[in-house]
Amino acid sequence: MAREPAWRIFAFEFNDSMFLPKTGQEREANYIITRMGAKINRVLVSGILENKNIMNENTFITGIVNDRTGTFHISADKNYSPQKAWAFLFGAEPPVRVILAGKVRSYGESKNLDLRVESIAECNSFVEEYWRVRAALSLMERIRIMQMASTEGKEKLLGMGYGESYVDNIMMALENFKDPKIDIYLKTVRGIFGIKEEETDPEAIILELVGKLDFDGKGARYEDIVDNAVKEGIERSRIDELIDSLLEKGLIYEPSVNIFKKL
Amino acid sequence: MNDKDIERYVEELYKQLDGKIDRAEIEKIFRLWLSYNYSPETVKEKILQKYKPGRTVKIGEIRGEMKNVNTIGKIVAIKSNVRDGRSTFSGIIGDETGTIPFTTSRDMPFKKGDVIRITNAYTGYFNNVLRLYIPQGSGVEKLENYNMGRIQVTPSKFTIDKIDKNTRNIEVRIKVLHSEERETNGKKRISGVAGDMTGTIPFTAWNKMLEEGKSYVVKGAYAREFKGKIYLTIDENTEVEESGEDVGVNINLTTLQDAMRDGIHIGLFEGIFLDVSEDTGLVARCPVCRRILKGTECPEHGKVTPVNDLIGKATFDDGTLSGRVIFSRNDMEKILGKGFDDIVRMVVTYPGIPVVKEELEKRILLKPYRILAKVSLKEQNFINMTPVDIKEVGEKELSQLKEKLMEMM
């Protein structure tokens, strides 16, 4: 077996995952599969170590690392974790910016998701930013493939040269999570880099509707405007206010009661 | 162009003009032409054409657009083309100094292997290739029993991406990214990897010096296919000249996964060092076979006086796979920013502490790096990486990645 690669992955995707059932082999590794189809044993993450607890008579440490999309629960064991990683966590005083590699593990009866730290160090904001860009690149690639998988199917992906086990993971995620929620993922990853979704001005929508719903040249009916505006996602209670504002600005007028016309 | 070079050209011209014009006059004309930004070779041609018309030039001397070209060459290839009822001939002629394609509307009752004298031809570019045009008013005659040496085929210029498995007579400008010296049957063989702006290619060079990090102009090399890979072969007849200017190398980032899938031998990888091995530090090597020794006895060479060396081993992970990077003494000195003696002193000062490992950890652990490395797959999917160049990821690299990300979003 090749050494498991360390996935650069955001906390919100990491936590939006499920454990893969074990097949019963000896020394079997833990794997999670995320909604975007990443089959993960090891991760590389960066963020702020927000708090830590030293437990069990100084033999176990848990902590929380926040990458600004969510949190990773991390842990280290004095007897099993690498000395260097243990020593760092033992001495760390949160908050501290860290980069760490760890393996996925479940803990407790509710099988909570946890990261067993293998290697950890304090890092500067450049390294954190680098990690964030890398994690985003990796996620964008998965989103792209997931989009294809949900519309085109498995054969198409195989035909494009993606490896079979890779494609199998994608299909498994699709099957288990049903909805890939691509829009939410895209919005989240764009949000990390300050890219705002373009929100259309609701007034502009109403104005456009007034023009569009003017079927006979006499004007658009109030009821039609309301119905269509609600379909466009504008709250019913705001519509009167928006129409009033357009009237005030002189962009529309009211030739007869509850009939509106564009100027 | 310094005075010494000019003096050399003047002396050459003086000899070629049989001393008909004195050196001072030649130098004056030479400097005049140079002042108009002509290359010295062109100036030489211009002067020869003016003062020695009708002289026979070697084909290798034909450079750029020239008039009144007189030359002697052997026909390497010839064919007739009929278009609109008119027949033209085209082919290639050559001599010991080079070859040139020719075109003519004259009758050419010759065959391959004939040696011909051409007078009053001219040259010009067609499709960026210099050709010899033999007009109606020129002279063409066959020379019987002319003793012509081995034809030197003029190499054509290539970039690495254009080199195919059957390409011969390659002229290419390369930078040596990696080279290793070996000896086979008393012949010195250098194998390595070279690159230019279009890609990389492995090469084998026989009895030639090609140093890592230096740029060269290679003329007359050929390509050879071995185990599905194309190698640039530089043999004893290949001309290798160190290039005055550095050849830029452009290697696209790749991933370990893609490299393994495509069987790539060298690549530029970006990733993070997750672990520095306990094996990092000073080692003793057998002076003969370079094997790392546990004591003073080599299993092959018996009792030896070991030589000191320094190695580092680290796990490099690029998110797709991980590899074991083996740093040489040079790499270690570069990364630690210390000379070998300083490192030895450090080890002696803190006995029992793996200071070299700790120093290496301080520099590279959990930090992003780009490494140009040779990769090889060991058993059980274990990837060995030998660095050629190593560089910490900086602002420039990060902004490249950001650009790529913005495109994807």
XYZ file of C-alpha atoms in Angstrom:
672
model
C 0.000 0.000 0.000
C 1.196 3.471 -0.814
C 1.406 5.941 2.041
C -1.888 7.801 2.289
C -1.662 11.345 0.921
C -2.594 14.256 3.155
C -5.719 15.908 1.774
C -5.855 19.669 1.975
C -9.471 20.024 3.019
C -11.706 22.643 4.648
C -13.440 21.836 7.914
C -16.923 22.291 6.460
C -16.328 19.543 3.905
C -14.374 17.388 6.368
C -17.296 17.413 8.789
C -19.819 16.839 5.981
C -18.734 13.232 5.663
C -19.305 9.697 6.871
C -17.098 6.859 8.029
C -16.640 4.062 5.567
C -17.562 0.676 6.970
C -14.588 -1.538 7.754
C -14.043 -4.668 5.758
C -12.539 -6.556 8.671
C -8.912 -6.761 7.529
C -6.109 -6.506 10.048
C -4.648 -3.094 10.814
C -7.238 -1.516 8.640
C -7.078 2.247 8.286
C -9.999 4.541 9.051
C -11.515 6.272 6.070
C -14.160 8.911 5.726
C -15.863 9.852 2.504
C -16.988 13.438 2.044
C -20.003 14.734 0.189
C -17.665 15.745 -2.662
C -16.270 12.232 -2.935
C -12.896 12.548 -1.197
C -11.920 9.279 0.478
C -9.704 10.405 3.291
C -7.378 8.845 5.831
C -4.855 11.647 6.313
C -5.310 15.419 6.141
C -3.215 18.548 6.197
C -5.016 21.489 7.768
C -4.214 24.984 8.913
C -6.078 27.351 11.168
C -6.212 28.712 14.672
C -5.795 26.344 17.597
C -8.593 27.861 19.678
C -8.432 25.763 22.777
C -6.927 22.622 24.237
C -7.637 20.311 27.186
C -5.071 18.187 28.884
C -6.798 15.115 30.268
C -6.295 11.697 31.843
C -3.451 12.704 34.142
C -1.459 14.463 31.475
C -1.607 11.618 28.962
C -4.203 12.888 26.493
C -4.807 16.232 24.836
C -7.780 17.363 22.806
C -8.102 20.632 20.989
C -10.068 22.571 18.434
C -8.622 24.096 15.265
C -10.751 26.601 13.407
C -10.059 27.180 9.704
C -12.830 29.819 9.394
C -15.146 27.416 7.594
C -15.623 25.206 10.624
C -13.656 23.359 13.269
C -11.507 20.262 13.437
C -11.403 18.267 16.645
C -7.854 17.162 17.213
C -6.188 14.891 19.742
C -2.805 13.544 20.774
C -1.868 10.668 23.036
C 1.297 10.807 25.106
C 2.055 7.144 24.530
C 1.198 6.830 20.858
C 1.612 10.231 19.247
C 4.999 11.342 17.919
C 6.977 13.001 20.702
C 7.448 16.214 18.786
C 3.718 16.632 18.138
C 2.841 15.837 21.755
C 5.413 18.278 23.061
C 4.110 21.050 20.839
C 0.509 20.591 21.915
C 1.443 20.208 25.561
C 3.236 23.531 25.531
C 0.915 25.406 23.153
C -1.016 28.345 24.500
C -4.094 29.045 22.379
C -4.847 30.981 20.359
C -2.004 30.028 18.050
C -1.916 29.677 14.275
C -0.942 26.138 13.341
C -0.466 23.789 10.431
C -0.844 20.094 11.126
C -1.023 16.681 9.567
C -3.195 14.052 11.152
C -5.195 10.911 10.623
C -8.946 10.504 10.899
C -10.248 8.592 13.878
C -13.596 8.082 15.494
C -14.016 8.513 19.218
C -16.739 7.999 21.783
C -19.908 6.022 21.466
C -21.405 8.455 18.997
C -18.417 7.839 16.715
C -17.407 11.486 16.566
C -14.874 12.504 13.992
C -11.447 13.326 15.333
C -7.966 14.017 13.967
C -5.035 12.232 15.596
C -2.130 14.656 15.192
C 1.024 13.289 13.562
C 2.911 16.479 13.013
C 2.125 20.051 14.047
C 3.883 23.398 14.090
C 3.126 27.054 14.548
C 2.947 28.805 11.192
C 2.699 32.322 9.817
C -0.249 33.789 7.939
C 1.498 33.184 4.601
C 1.523 29.436 5.141
C -2.096 29.513 6.294
C -3.087 31.484 3.202
C -1.091 29.082 1.004
C -2.915 26.157 2.578
C -6.280 27.833 2.045
C -5.551 28.367 -1.660
C -4.400 24.776 -2.033
C -7.463 23.466 -0.200
C -9.703 25.577 -2.429
C -7.984 24.361 -5.612
C -8.442 20.806 -4.470
C -12.102 21.374 -3.625
C -12.845 23.187 -6.892
C -11.477 20.198 -8.755
C -13.784 17.866 -6.796
C -16.764 20.138 -7.392
C -16.041 20.099 -11.109
C -15.875 16.329 -11.185
C -18.952 15.965 -8.989
C -20.875 18.208 -11.382
C -19.918 15.948 -14.256
C -20.674 12.813 -12.283
C -24.177 13.958 -11.373
C -25.046 15.017 -14.909
C -22.996 12.725 -17.150
C -22.466 9.567 -15.119
C -19.625 7.198 -14.419
C -18.695 6.147 -17.956
C -17.999 9.694 -19.025
C -15.533 10.194 -16.143
C -13.760 6.939 -16.860
C -13.566 7.945 -20.500
C -11.873 11.193 -19.488
C -9.052 9.233 -17.912
C -9.921 9.456 -14.231
C -8.839 6.382 -12.297
C -11.423 3.762 -11.532
C -11.109 3.848 -7.742
C -11.313 7.637 -7.837
C -14.498 7.538 -9.876
C -15.897 4.825 -7.611
C -15.440 7.136 -4.615
C -17.307 9.919 -6.392
C -20.168 7.597 -7.274
C -20.244 6.231 -3.723
C -20.561 9.769 -2.338
C -23.340 10.574 -4.807
C -25.200 7.452 -3.789
C -24.849 8.012 -0.050
C -25.386 11.739 0.155
C -27.965 11.884 -2.670
C -27.746 15.665 -3.131
C -24.196 16.910 -3.775
C -25.289 20.459 -2.776
C -22.896 21.903 -5.305
C -24.367 25.415 -5.080
C -23.796 25.598 -1.343
C -20.246 24.323 -1.714
C -19.458 26.813 -4.456
C -20.909 29.657 -2.428
C -18.884 28.667 0.621
C -15.570 28.373 -1.176
C -16.138 31.675 -2.981
C -17.058 33.249 0.332
C -13.678 32.249 1.786
C -11.955 34.421 -0.797
C -14.403 37.296 -0.452
C -16.192 36.644 -3.720
C -19.793 37.652 -3.103
C -22.568 35.984 -5.027
C -24.056 38.549 -7.332
C -27.316 39.605 -5.815
C -29.687 41.187 -8.217
C -31.292 44.333 -6.939
C -34.945 43.438 -6.079
C -36.121 46.814 -7.345
C -34.619 46.029 -10.736
C -36.508 42.732 -10.769
C -39.838 44.458 -10.096
C -39.088 47.068 -12.740
C -38.353 44.370 -15.265
C -41.562 42.526 -14.342
C -43.646 45.663 -14.817
C -42.360 45.869 -18.364
C -42.664 42.163 -19.063
C -46.182 41.748 -17.678
C -47.603 44.646 -19.648
C -49.395 42.418 -22.157
C -51.870 44.868 -23.734
C -49.967 48.122 -23.523
C -52.237 49.372 -20.755
C -49.965 48.225 -17.941
C -49.114 45.280 -15.696
C -51.595 44.000 -13.123
C -50.627 44.171 -9.474
C -51.557 40.508 -8.880
C -49.337 39.339 -11.753
C -46.415 41.376 -10.428
C -46.778 39.909 -6.945
C -47.059 36.323 -8.203
C -43.997 36.606 -10.405
C -41.943 38.533 -7.867
C -42.502 35.806 -5.280
C -41.295 33.271 -7.848
C -38.134 35.351 -8.252
C -37.533 34.965 -4.520
C -38.693 38.370 -3.296
C -40.601 38.325 -0.039
C -44.321 39.145 -0.442
C -44.236 41.681 2.380
C -41.522 43.727 0.637
C -43.253 44.042 -2.721
C -45.514 47.013 -1.887
C -42.565 48.879 -0.514
C -40.523 48.192 -3.669
C -43.351 49.341 -5.930
C -43.773 52.522 -3.876
C -40.083 53.210 -4.171
C -40.205 52.804 -7.954
C -43.235 55.127 -8.127
C -41.417 57.706 -6.043
C -38.371 57.549 -8.280
C -40.642 58.054 -11.233
C -39.528 54.892 -12.965
C -43.114 53.559 -13.129
C -46.550 55.157 -12.842
C -50.028 53.968 -11.992
C -52.414 54.769 -14.909
C -55.342 53.208 -13.044
C -55.741 51.491 -9.682
C -53.424 48.508 -9.287
C -52.187 48.800 -12.869
C -48.556 49.800 -13.291
C -46.707 50.917 -16.324
C -43.066 51.603 -17.072
C -42.207 55.149 -17.988
C 32.781 43.083 -29.732
C 36.164 44.085 -28.365
C 39.298 45.212 -30.163
C 40.880 41.806 -29.900
C 37.978 40.138 -31.722
C 38.049 42.787 -34.425
C 41.773 42.249 -34.824
C 41.106 38.528 -35.306
C 38.523 39.187 -38.045
C 40.787 41.704 -39.751
C 43.653 39.227 -39.800
C 41.369 36.537 -41.229
C 40.087 38.855 -43.944
C 43.589 40.025 -44.735
C 44.624 36.440 -45.417
C 41.539 35.607 -47.415
C 41.986 38.681 -49.596
C 45.584 37.552 -50.243
C 46.968 40.774 -48.758
C 45.543 42.874 -51.585
C 44.145 45.383 -49.149
C 46.126 46.496 -46.124
C 45.012 45.749 -42.584
C 44.266 49.336 -41.616
C 41.886 49.716 -44.554
C 40.133 46.457 -43.730
C 39.786 47.498 -40.114
C 38.311 50.845 -41.124
C 35.674 49.227 -43.340
C 35.001 46.529 -40.768
C 34.368 49.056 -37.990
C 32.168 51.125 -40.280
C 29.854 48.194 -40.994
C 29.856 47.148 -37.356
C 28.717 50.610 -36.367
C 25.505 49.904 -38.314
C 24.837 46.975 -36.036
C 25.742 44.218 -38.482
C 27.052 41.006 -36.960
C 30.794 40.461 -37.486
C 30.080 37.357 -39.590
C 27.843 39.354 -41.918
C 30.399 42.128 -42.175
C 33.031 39.569 -43.094
C 30.796 38.244 -45.871
C 30.034 41.744 -47.136
C 33.711 42.591 -47.359
C 34.596 39.323 -49.067
C 31.771 39.785 -51.578
C 32.971 43.268 -52.399
C 36.681 42.645 -52.696
C 36.731 39.059 -53.814
C 33.814 38.563 -56.170
C 33.571 35.278 -57.859
C 35.251 33.357 -55.079
C 33.840 29.958 -54.345
C 32.228 29.695 -50.955
C 31.720 26.601 -48.865
C 28.098 25.775 -48.304
C 28.540 26.179 -44.566
C 29.635 29.758 -45.212
C 26.334 30.646 -46.855
C 24.511 32.688 -44.290
C 21.614 35.021 -44.786
C 20.651 36.605 -48.068
C 23.568 36.685 -50.474
C 24.083 37.529 -54.149
C 26.586 36.163 -56.657
C 26.999 32.911 -54.832
C 29.520 30.520 -56.336
C 29.792 27.141 -54.757
C 30.505 23.491 -55.300
C 28.264 20.828 -53.829
C 27.172 17.255 -54.056
C 23.529 16.586 -54.791
C 22.060 14.935 -51.756
C 18.519 14.913 -53.110
C 16.856 16.091 -56.288
C 13.362 15.960 -57.740
C 11.515 17.668 -60.557
C 8.165 19.331 -60.119
C 5.870 20.134 -62.999
C 3.479 22.970 -62.480
C 1.453 24.774 -65.176
C 3.403 22.912 -67.810
C 6.696 24.283 -66.539
C 9.097 22.066 -64.777
C 11.253 23.170 -61.876
C 13.833 21.294 -59.882
C 14.409 21.304 -56.192
C 16.654 19.380 -53.886
C 19.501 19.610 -51.438
C 23.190 20.071 -52.063
C 25.945 19.824 -49.550
C 29.647 19.702 -48.853
C 31.922 19.078 -45.885
C 30.643 22.184 -44.154
C 26.880 21.936 -44.479
C 23.827 21.512 -46.678
C 21.302 23.860 -48.256
C 18.069 23.285 -50.163
C 17.953 24.669 -53.696
C 15.273 25.598 -56.208
C 15.678 26.300 -59.910
C 13.643 26.637 -63.084
C 16.732 25.662 -65.088
C 17.176 22.252 -66.543
C 19.090 20.050 -64.098
C 20.074 16.834 -65.847
C 21.818 15.493 -62.759
C 21.253 12.707 -60.330
C 21.832 12.171 -56.653
C 25.552 11.926 -55.899
C 26.696 14.188 -58.732
C 28.996 17.023 -57.790
C 28.107 20.341 -59.436
C 29.592 23.797 -59.618
C 27.081 26.604 -59.371
C 27.933 30.174 -60.278
C 25.943 33.378 -59.899
C 23.189 31.977 -57.727
C 21.562 33.833 -54.866
C 19.974 32.965 -51.567
C 16.747 33.893 -49.856
C 14.363 32.760 -47.196
C 11.262 30.745 -47.908
C 9.186 29.560 -44.965
C 11.993 30.689 -42.684
C 14.408 28.302 -44.343
C 17.374 29.639 -46.270
C 17.364 28.356 -49.858
C 19.719 28.626 -52.783
C 18.039 29.956 -55.938
C 19.699 29.151 -59.254
C 18.319 31.582 -61.859
C 18.362 31.212 -65.658
C 21.410 33.404 -65.995
C 23.507 31.318 -63.667
C 25.993 28.637 -64.477
C 25.661 24.984 -63.557
C 28.141 22.321 -64.568
C 28.870 18.810 -63.464
C 32.362 18.156 -62.111
C 33.729 14.724 -62.920
C 35.977 12.943 -60.422
C 35.662 15.720 -57.884
C 36.908 14.561 -54.515
C 34.293 15.552 -51.991
C 34.602 14.718 -48.321
C 31.867 13.441 -46.047
C 28.826 15.641 -46.320
C 28.079 17.516 -43.144
C 24.347 17.740 -42.829
C 23.414 21.102 -41.375
C 21.481 20.553 -38.169
C 18.004 21.973 -38.016
C 16.912 23.962 -35.029
C 14.505 22.343 -32.629
C 12.830 23.054 -29.361
C 12.522 20.108 -27.005
C 8.788 19.611 -27.525
C 9.328 19.194 -31.278
C 11.908 16.420 -30.958
C 10.413 13.188 -32.185
C 11.772 9.671 -31.866
C 13.192 9.723 -35.396
C 14.564 13.249 -35.379
C 18.173 13.467 -36.530
C 20.653 16.285 -36.827
C 19.186 18.309 -34.070
C 20.346 21.734 -33.106
C 18.900 22.683 -29.756
C 19.602 25.128 -26.949
C 19.311 23.433 -23.599
C 19.993 23.849 -19.936
C 21.307 20.822 -18.076
C 19.015 20.247 -15.121
C 20.656 17.126 -13.892
C 23.694 15.119 -14.909
C 25.465 12.020 -13.722
C 28.806 10.749 -14.897
C 29.421 7.080 -15.567
C 32.062 5.108 -17.353
C 31.215 2.392 -19.840
C 34.075 0.506 -21.544
C 36.490 3.310 -20.790
C 34.183 5.855 -22.388
C 32.853 8.665 -20.291
C 29.095 8.775 -20.414
C 26.958 11.517 -18.962
C 23.295 10.908 -18.549
C 20.888 13.483 -17.299
C 17.950 15.667 -18.012
C 17.911 18.861 -20.038
C 15.224 21.467 -20.434
C 14.155 24.546 -22.346
C 11.065 26.742 -22.396
C 9.039 23.958 -24.013
C 9.812 21.015 -21.761
C 12.398 18.550 -20.598
C 14.168 15.598 -22.200
C 16.556 12.968 -20.842
C 19.904 12.849 -22.591
C 22.981 10.675 -22.925
C 26.294 12.266 -23.877
C 29.449 10.376 -24.848
C 32.844 11.850 -24.033
C 31.431 15.325 -23.583
C 31.369 17.650 -20.615
C 27.902 18.787 -19.677
C 27.637 20.419 -16.293
C 24.550 20.760 -14.205
C 23.038 24.217 -14.250
C 24.880 25.311 -17.407
C 23.353 26.154 -20.763
C 24.599 24.741 -24.054
C 24.045 24.899 -27.782
C 24.072 21.356 -29.092
C 24.458 20.763 -32.833
C 24.117 17.442 -34.586
C 22.506 15.398 -31.855
C 19.836 12.814 -32.562
C 16.870 11.281 -30.821
C 16.598 7.683 -29.759
C 13.698 5.799 -28.292
C 14.333 3.558 -25.324
C 11.627 1.876 -23.293
C 9.051 4.193 -24.768
C 10.913 7.359 -23.817
C 12.705 9.704 -26.172
C 16.334 10.435 -25.338
C 18.539 13.112 -26.830
C 21.773 11.420 -27.807
C 24.938 13.481 -27.960
C 27.804 11.506 -29.459
C 31.414 12.298 -30.293
C 30.448 13.942 -33.584
C 27.990 16.267 -31.927
C 29.134 19.820 -31.422
C 28.557 21.037 -27.867
C 29.237 24.638 -27.000
C 28.537 26.408 -23.751
C 25.926 29.071 -24.350
C 26.719 32.629 -23.349
C 23.163 33.238 -22.271
C 21.195 31.227 -19.799
C 18.518 29.056 -21.382
C 15.238 29.582 -19.576
C 13.503 26.460 -18.466
C 9.808 26.210 -18.104
C 8.470 23.211 -16.323
C 4.850 23.045 -15.457
C 3.906 21.904 -12.016
C 2.879 18.308 -11.910
C 1.707 15.982 -9.187
C 3.287 12.800 -7.927
C 0.157 10.941 -8.935
C 0.354 12.143 -12.536
C 4.087 11.499 -12.631
C 3.563 7.905 -11.539
C 0.697 7.377 -13.958
C 2.602 8.842 -16.923
C 5.980 7.379 -16.020
C 7.645 10.782 -15.782
C 11.312 10.691 -14.740
C 11.706 14.274 -13.624
C 9.176 16.852 -12.601
C 8.429 19.983 -10.647
C 6.376 19.175 -7.575
C 4.847 21.342 -4.910
C 4.044 20.069 -1.490
C 4.806 20.062 2.188
C 7.388 18.161 4.190
C 5.518 16.125 6.776
C 8.400 14.367 8.442
C 12.188 14.391 8.713
C 13.710 10.951 9.122
C 15.968 9.791 11.966
C 18.494 8.811 9.287
C 19.307 12.471 8.719
C 22.815 13.482 9.679
C 26.486 12.643 9.240
C 27.267 9.286 7.693
C 30.402 7.308 6.904
C 30.775 5.992 3.387
C 33.035 3.422 1.807
C 35.554 5.465 -0.229
C 35.241 2.986 -3.122
C 31.565 2.165 -3.527
C 30.005 5.070 -1.582
C 27.936 2.626 0.423
C 26.876 3.915 3.844
C 28.807 1.950 6.481
C 27.905 0.947 10.016
C 31.562 0.704 11.013
C 34.904 0.729 9.231
C 34.273 -2.408 7.222
C 32.617 -2.462 3.862
C 30.834 -5.710 3.001
C 32.440 -5.552 -0.423
C 35.774 -3.797 0.088
C 36.757 -4.981 3.576
C 38.560 -2.724 6.006
C 38.459 0.844 4.686
C 38.975 4.378 5.889
C 35.447 5.770 5.602
C 34.791 9.225 4.214
C 32.367 11.596 5.926
C 29.222 12.652 4.207
C 25.945 14.286 5.061
C 22.469 13.166 4.053
C 18.904 14.120 4.832
C 15.702 12.213 4.338
C 12.236 13.684 4.512
C 8.677 12.780 3.602
C 7.235 15.078 0.977
C 3.486 15.114 0.404
C 1.795 16.978 -2.436
C -1.757 16.024 -1.590
C -1.930 13.279 -4.217
C 0.863 10.969 -3.015
C 3.956 11.200 -0.912
C 7.594 10.506 -1.617
C 10.851 10.109 0.251
C 13.205 12.966 -0.614
C 16.885 12.232 -0.252
C 19.013 15.338 0.202
C 22.662 15.218 -0.778
C 25.403 17.036 1.095
C 25.056 19.935 -1.353
C 21.317 20.152 -0.807
C 21.800 20.058 2.952
C 24.416 22.800 2.883
C 22.087 24.930 0.784
C 19.008 24.379 2.959
C 20.808 24.776 6.283
C 22.816 27.713 4.998
C 25.951 26.256 6.554
C 29.134 24.750 5.195
C 30.044 21.116 5.819
C 32.686 21.987 8.433
C 30.227 24.138 10.384
C 27.738 21.287 10.371
C 30.378 18.838 11.644
C 31.314 21.303 14.398
C 27.666 21.570 15.376
C 27.358 17.791 15.669
C 30.481 17.604 17.813
C 29.276 20.412 20.077
C 26.019 18.631 20.956
C 26.862 14.962 21.256
C 23.911 12.608 21.486
C 21.479 15.131 20.044
C 20.285 14.765 16.450
C 21.167 18.390 15.715
C 21.225 17.992 11.941
C 17.747 16.483 11.946
C 16.491 19.259 14.214
C 18.055 21.961 12.053
C 16.501 20.455 8.939
C 13.122 20.264 10.684
C 13.384 23.911 11.627
C 13.862 24.844 7.975
C 11.491 22.586 6.095
C 8.974 20.809 8.335
C 5.365 21.679 7.492
C 6.490 24.312 5.028
C 5.506 24.488 1.366
C 8.279 23.817 -1.118
C 8.667 23.419 -4.841
C 11.155 20.780 -5.790
C 12.441 19.819 -9.184
C 13.239 16.180 -8.645
C 13.993 12.913 -10.321
C 11.402 10.413 -9.247
C 11.567 6.659 -9.249
C 9.097 4.123 -8.058
C 10.479 1.638 -5.601
C 8.676 -1.551 -4.628
C 5.379 -1.199 -2.816
C 4.529 2.176 -4.305
C 7.404 3.810 -2.493
C 8.516 6.885 -4.390
C 12.117 8.046 -4.164
C 12.804 11.659 -5.041
C 16.251 13.060 -5.805
C 16.132 16.839 -5.820
C 17.720 18.819 -8.624
C 16.520 22.143 -7.356
C 14.630 23.077 -4.237
C 12.877 26.299 -3.371
C 10.509 27.444 -0.664
C 7.137 28.616 -1.957
C 7.009 32.404 -1.860
C 4.649 35.243 -2.751
C 5.244 34.753 -6.468
C 4.235 31.110 -6.435
C 1.241 31.829 -4.207
C -0.072 34.499 -6.549
C 0.237 32.038 -9.463
C -1.902 29.584 -7.535
C -4.416 32.280 -6.663
C -4.713 33.220 -10.315
C -5.419 29.616 -11.202
C -8.012 29.426 -8.443
C -9.780 32.584 -9.586
C -10.000 31.123 -13.089
C -11.639 28.011 -11.713
C -14.142 29.990 -9.660
